[in-house]
mmCIF file of C-alpha atoms in Angstrom:
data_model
loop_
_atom_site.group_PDB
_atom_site.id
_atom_site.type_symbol
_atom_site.label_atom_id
_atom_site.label_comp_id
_atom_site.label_asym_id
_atom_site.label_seq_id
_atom_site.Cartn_x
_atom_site.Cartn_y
_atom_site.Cartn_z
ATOM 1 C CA UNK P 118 73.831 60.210 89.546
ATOM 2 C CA UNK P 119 76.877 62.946 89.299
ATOM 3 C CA UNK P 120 79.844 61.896 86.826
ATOM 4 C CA UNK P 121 82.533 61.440 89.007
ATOM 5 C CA UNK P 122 86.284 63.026 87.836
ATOM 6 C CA UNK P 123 87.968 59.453 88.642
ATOM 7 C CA UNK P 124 87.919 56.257 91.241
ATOM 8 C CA UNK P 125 91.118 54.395 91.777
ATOM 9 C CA UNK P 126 91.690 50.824 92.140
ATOM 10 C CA UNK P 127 95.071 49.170 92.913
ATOM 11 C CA UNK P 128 95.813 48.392 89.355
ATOM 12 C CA UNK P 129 93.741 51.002 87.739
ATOM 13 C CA UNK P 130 92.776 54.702 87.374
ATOM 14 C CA UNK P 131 89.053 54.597 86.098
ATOM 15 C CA UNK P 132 88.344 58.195 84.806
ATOM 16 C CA UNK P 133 86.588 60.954 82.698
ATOM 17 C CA UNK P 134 87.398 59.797 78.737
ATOM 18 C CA UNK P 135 89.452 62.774 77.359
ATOM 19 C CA UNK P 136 89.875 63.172 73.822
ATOM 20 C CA UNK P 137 93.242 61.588 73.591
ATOM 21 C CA UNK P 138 91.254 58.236 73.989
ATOM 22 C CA UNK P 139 89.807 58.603 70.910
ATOM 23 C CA UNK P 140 92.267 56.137 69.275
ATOM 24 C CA UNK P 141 91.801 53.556 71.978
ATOM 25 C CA UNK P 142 88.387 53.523 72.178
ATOM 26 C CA UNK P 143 87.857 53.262 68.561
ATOM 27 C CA UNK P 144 89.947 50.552 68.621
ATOM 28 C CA UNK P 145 87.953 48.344 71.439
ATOM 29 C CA UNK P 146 84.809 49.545 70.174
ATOM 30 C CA UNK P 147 85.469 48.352 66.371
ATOM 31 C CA UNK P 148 86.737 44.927 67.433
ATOM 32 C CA UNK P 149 83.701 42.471 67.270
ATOM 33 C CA UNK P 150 85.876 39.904 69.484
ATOM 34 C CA UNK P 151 84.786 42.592 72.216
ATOM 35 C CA UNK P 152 81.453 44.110 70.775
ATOM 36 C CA UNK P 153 79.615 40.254 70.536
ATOM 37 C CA UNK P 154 78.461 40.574 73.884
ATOM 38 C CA UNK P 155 77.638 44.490 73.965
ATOM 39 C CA UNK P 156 74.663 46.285 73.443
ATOM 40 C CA UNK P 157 75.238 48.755 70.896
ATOM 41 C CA UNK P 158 73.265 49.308 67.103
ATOM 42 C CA UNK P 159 76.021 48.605 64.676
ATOM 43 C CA UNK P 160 76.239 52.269 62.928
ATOM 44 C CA UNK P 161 78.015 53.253 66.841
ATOM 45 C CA UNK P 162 80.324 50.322 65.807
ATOM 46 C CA UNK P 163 82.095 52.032 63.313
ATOM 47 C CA UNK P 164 85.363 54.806 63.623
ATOM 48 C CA UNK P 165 83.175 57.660 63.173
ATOM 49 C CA UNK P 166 80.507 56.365 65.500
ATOM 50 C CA UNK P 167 82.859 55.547 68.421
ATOM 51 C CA UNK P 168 84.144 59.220 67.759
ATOM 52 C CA UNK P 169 80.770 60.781 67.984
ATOM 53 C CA UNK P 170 79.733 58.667 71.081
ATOM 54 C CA UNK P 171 83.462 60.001 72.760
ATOM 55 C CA UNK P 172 82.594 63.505 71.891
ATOM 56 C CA UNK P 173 78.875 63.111 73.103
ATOM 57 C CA UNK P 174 79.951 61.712 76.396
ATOM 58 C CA UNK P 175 82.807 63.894 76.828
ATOM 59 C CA UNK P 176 80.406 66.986 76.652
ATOM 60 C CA UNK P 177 77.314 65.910 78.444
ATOM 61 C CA UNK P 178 80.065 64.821 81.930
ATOM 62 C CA UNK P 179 78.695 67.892 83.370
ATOM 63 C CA UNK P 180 75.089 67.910 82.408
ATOM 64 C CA UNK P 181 72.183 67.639 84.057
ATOM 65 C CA UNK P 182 72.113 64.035 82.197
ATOM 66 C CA UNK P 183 75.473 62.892 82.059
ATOM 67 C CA UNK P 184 76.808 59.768 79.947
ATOM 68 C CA UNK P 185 78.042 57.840 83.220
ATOM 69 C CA UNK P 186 81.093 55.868 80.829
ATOM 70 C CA UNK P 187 84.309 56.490 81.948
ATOM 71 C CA UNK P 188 88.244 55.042 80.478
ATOM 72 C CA UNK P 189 90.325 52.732 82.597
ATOM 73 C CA UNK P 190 93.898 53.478 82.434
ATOM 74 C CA UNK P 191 96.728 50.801 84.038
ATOM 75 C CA UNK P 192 97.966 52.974 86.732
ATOM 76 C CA UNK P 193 96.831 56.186 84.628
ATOM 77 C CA UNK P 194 98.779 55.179 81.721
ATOM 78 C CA UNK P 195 97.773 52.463 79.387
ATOM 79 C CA UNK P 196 94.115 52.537 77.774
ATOM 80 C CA UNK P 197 92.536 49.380 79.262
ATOM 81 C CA UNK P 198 89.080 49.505 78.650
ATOM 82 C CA UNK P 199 85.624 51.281 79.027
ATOM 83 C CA UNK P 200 83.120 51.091 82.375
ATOM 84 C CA UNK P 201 80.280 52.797 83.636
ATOM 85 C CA UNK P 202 77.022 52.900 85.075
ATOM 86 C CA UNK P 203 73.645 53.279 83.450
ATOM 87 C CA UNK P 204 70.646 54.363 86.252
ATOM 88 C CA UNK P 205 67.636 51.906 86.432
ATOM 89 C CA UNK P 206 64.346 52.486 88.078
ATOM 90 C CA UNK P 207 64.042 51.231 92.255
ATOM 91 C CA UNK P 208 67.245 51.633 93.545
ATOM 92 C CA UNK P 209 69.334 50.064 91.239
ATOM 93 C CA UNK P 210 72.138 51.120 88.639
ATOM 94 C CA UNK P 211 73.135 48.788 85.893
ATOM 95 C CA UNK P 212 77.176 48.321 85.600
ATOM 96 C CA UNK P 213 78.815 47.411 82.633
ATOM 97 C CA UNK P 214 82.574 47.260 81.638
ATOM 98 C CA UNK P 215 84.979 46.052 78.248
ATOM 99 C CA UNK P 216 88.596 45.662 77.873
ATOM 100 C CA UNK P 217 91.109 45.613 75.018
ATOM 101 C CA UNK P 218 91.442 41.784 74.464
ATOM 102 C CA UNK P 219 95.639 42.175 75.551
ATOM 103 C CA UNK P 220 94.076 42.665 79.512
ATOM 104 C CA UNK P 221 91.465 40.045 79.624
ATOM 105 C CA UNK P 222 92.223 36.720 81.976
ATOM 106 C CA UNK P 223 94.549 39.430 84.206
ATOM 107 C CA UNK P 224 91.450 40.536 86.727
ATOM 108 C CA UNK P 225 91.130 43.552 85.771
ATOM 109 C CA UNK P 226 87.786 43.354 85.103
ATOM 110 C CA UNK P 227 87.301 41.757 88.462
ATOM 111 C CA UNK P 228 89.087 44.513 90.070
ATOM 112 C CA UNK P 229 87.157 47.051 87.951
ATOM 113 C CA UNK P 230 83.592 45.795 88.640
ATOM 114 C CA UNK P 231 84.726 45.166 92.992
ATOM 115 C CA UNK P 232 85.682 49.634 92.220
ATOM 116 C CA UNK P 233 82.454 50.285 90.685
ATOM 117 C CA UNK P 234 80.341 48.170 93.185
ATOM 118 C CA UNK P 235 81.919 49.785 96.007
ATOM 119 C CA UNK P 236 81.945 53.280 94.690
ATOM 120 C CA UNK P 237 77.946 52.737 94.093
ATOM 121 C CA UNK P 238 77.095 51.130 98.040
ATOM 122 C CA UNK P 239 79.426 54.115 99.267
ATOM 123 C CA UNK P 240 78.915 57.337 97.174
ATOM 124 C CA UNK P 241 75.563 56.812 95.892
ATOM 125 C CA UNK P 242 71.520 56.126 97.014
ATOM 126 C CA UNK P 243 71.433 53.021 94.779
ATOM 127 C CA UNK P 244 70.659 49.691 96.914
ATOM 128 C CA UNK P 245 71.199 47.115 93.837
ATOM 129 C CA UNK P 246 73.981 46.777 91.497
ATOM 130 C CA UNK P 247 73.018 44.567 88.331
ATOM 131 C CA UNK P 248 74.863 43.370 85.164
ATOM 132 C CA UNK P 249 73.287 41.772 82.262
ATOM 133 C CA UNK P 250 75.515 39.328 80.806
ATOM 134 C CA UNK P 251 75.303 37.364 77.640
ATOM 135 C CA UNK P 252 74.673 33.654 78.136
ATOM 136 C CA UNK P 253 78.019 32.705 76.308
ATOM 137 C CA UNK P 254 80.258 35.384 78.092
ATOM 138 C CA UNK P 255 81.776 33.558 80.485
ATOM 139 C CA UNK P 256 84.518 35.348 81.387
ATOM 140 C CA UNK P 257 82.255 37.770 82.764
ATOM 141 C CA UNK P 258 80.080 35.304 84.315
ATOM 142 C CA UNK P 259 83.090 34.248 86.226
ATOM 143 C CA UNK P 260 83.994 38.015 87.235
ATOM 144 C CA UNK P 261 80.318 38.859 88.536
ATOM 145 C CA UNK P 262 80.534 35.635 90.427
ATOM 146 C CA UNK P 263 83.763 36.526 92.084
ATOM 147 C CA UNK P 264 82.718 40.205 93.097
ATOM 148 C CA UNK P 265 79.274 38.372 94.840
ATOM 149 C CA UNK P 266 77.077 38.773 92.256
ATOM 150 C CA UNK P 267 73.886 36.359 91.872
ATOM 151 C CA UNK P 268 72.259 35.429 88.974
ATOM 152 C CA UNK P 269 68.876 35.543 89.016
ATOM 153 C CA UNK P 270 68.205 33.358 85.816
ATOM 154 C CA UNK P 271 67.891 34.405 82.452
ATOM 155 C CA UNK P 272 65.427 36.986 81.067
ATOM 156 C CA UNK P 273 64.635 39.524 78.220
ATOM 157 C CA UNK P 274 66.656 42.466 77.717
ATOM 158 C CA UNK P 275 65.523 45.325 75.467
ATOM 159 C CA UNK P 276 68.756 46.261 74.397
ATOM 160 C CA UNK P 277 70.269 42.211 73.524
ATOM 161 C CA UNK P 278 68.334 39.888 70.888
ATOM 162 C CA UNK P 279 69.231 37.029 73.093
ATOM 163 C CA UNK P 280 68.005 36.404 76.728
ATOM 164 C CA UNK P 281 70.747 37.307 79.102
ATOM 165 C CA UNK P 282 72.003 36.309 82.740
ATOM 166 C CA UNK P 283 70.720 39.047 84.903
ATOM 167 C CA UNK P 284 73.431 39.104 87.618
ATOM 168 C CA UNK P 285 72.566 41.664 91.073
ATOM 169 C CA UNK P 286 74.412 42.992 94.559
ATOM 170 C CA UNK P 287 72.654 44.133 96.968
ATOM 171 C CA UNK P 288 73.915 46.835 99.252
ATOM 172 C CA UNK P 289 74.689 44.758 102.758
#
């Protein structure tokens, strides 16, 4: 899958990270209230491992293997939070999203992940969205539920200690 430059919703602008996100992103990615439920080794979690990772992903957009994470800006102005895709085997493209604490419980990430769905079934080959989702994330239990997600019961997860939810969307 190509990097795209940027996919609107109506509350959001989800785009290319730029290296004036460095502060922002250091600043999600270093707070373990967000991080709990991520898959990342700890030595990313740290100011000069976000920084790497932005600088990594900001060079390889154009690639013939890009890093498919992208910023979400409020309306192109506000850091809000991180998204992107990560391509699976038959069909399907894992999704995955995190927001600065201040925009959780505002739908955002509902409105983020209904974006990213959509931009997948239209734009791309993929047939199946899925979302692994820690068993005690609830909030984004509730937000794969509301964009039609089903979850197909727990199961291992090479990259989480802890079974997750494994939530899917098919292409209708």
């Amino acid at each position: 899958m190509k990097s795209f430059e940027s996919l609107t919703t109506s509350r959001t602008v989800i785009r290319r990270f730029q290296p004036g996100d460095r502060p922002f992103l250091i600043e999600l990615l270093c707070d373990t209230s967000v991080t709990q439920n991520m898959a990342f080794p700890q030595e990313i979690l740290t100011k000069d491992g976000v920084s790497n990772l932005l600088d990594v992903t900001i060079g390889a957009y154009d690639s013939e293997k890009p890093l498919l994470s992208f910023a979400i800006t409020e309306s192109n102005h506000g850091f809000v939070g991180v998204a992107g895709f990560s391509p699976l085997e038959n069909e399907e493209i894992e999704v995955f999203y995190a927001l600065l604490p201040k925009y959780w419980g505002k739908g955002f990430a509902t409105e983020v992940l209904k974006g990213l769905t959509a931009y997948v079934f239209a734009k791309t080959n993929y047939k199946t969205v899925v979302a692994p989702i820690t068993q005690r994330n609830m909030a984004s239990i509730k937000v794969a539920e509301k964009n039609g997600f089903l979850n197909c019961g727990a199961m291992e997860n090479p990259n989480y200690t802890d079974l997750v939810f494994l939530y899917k969307k098919e292409k209708s």
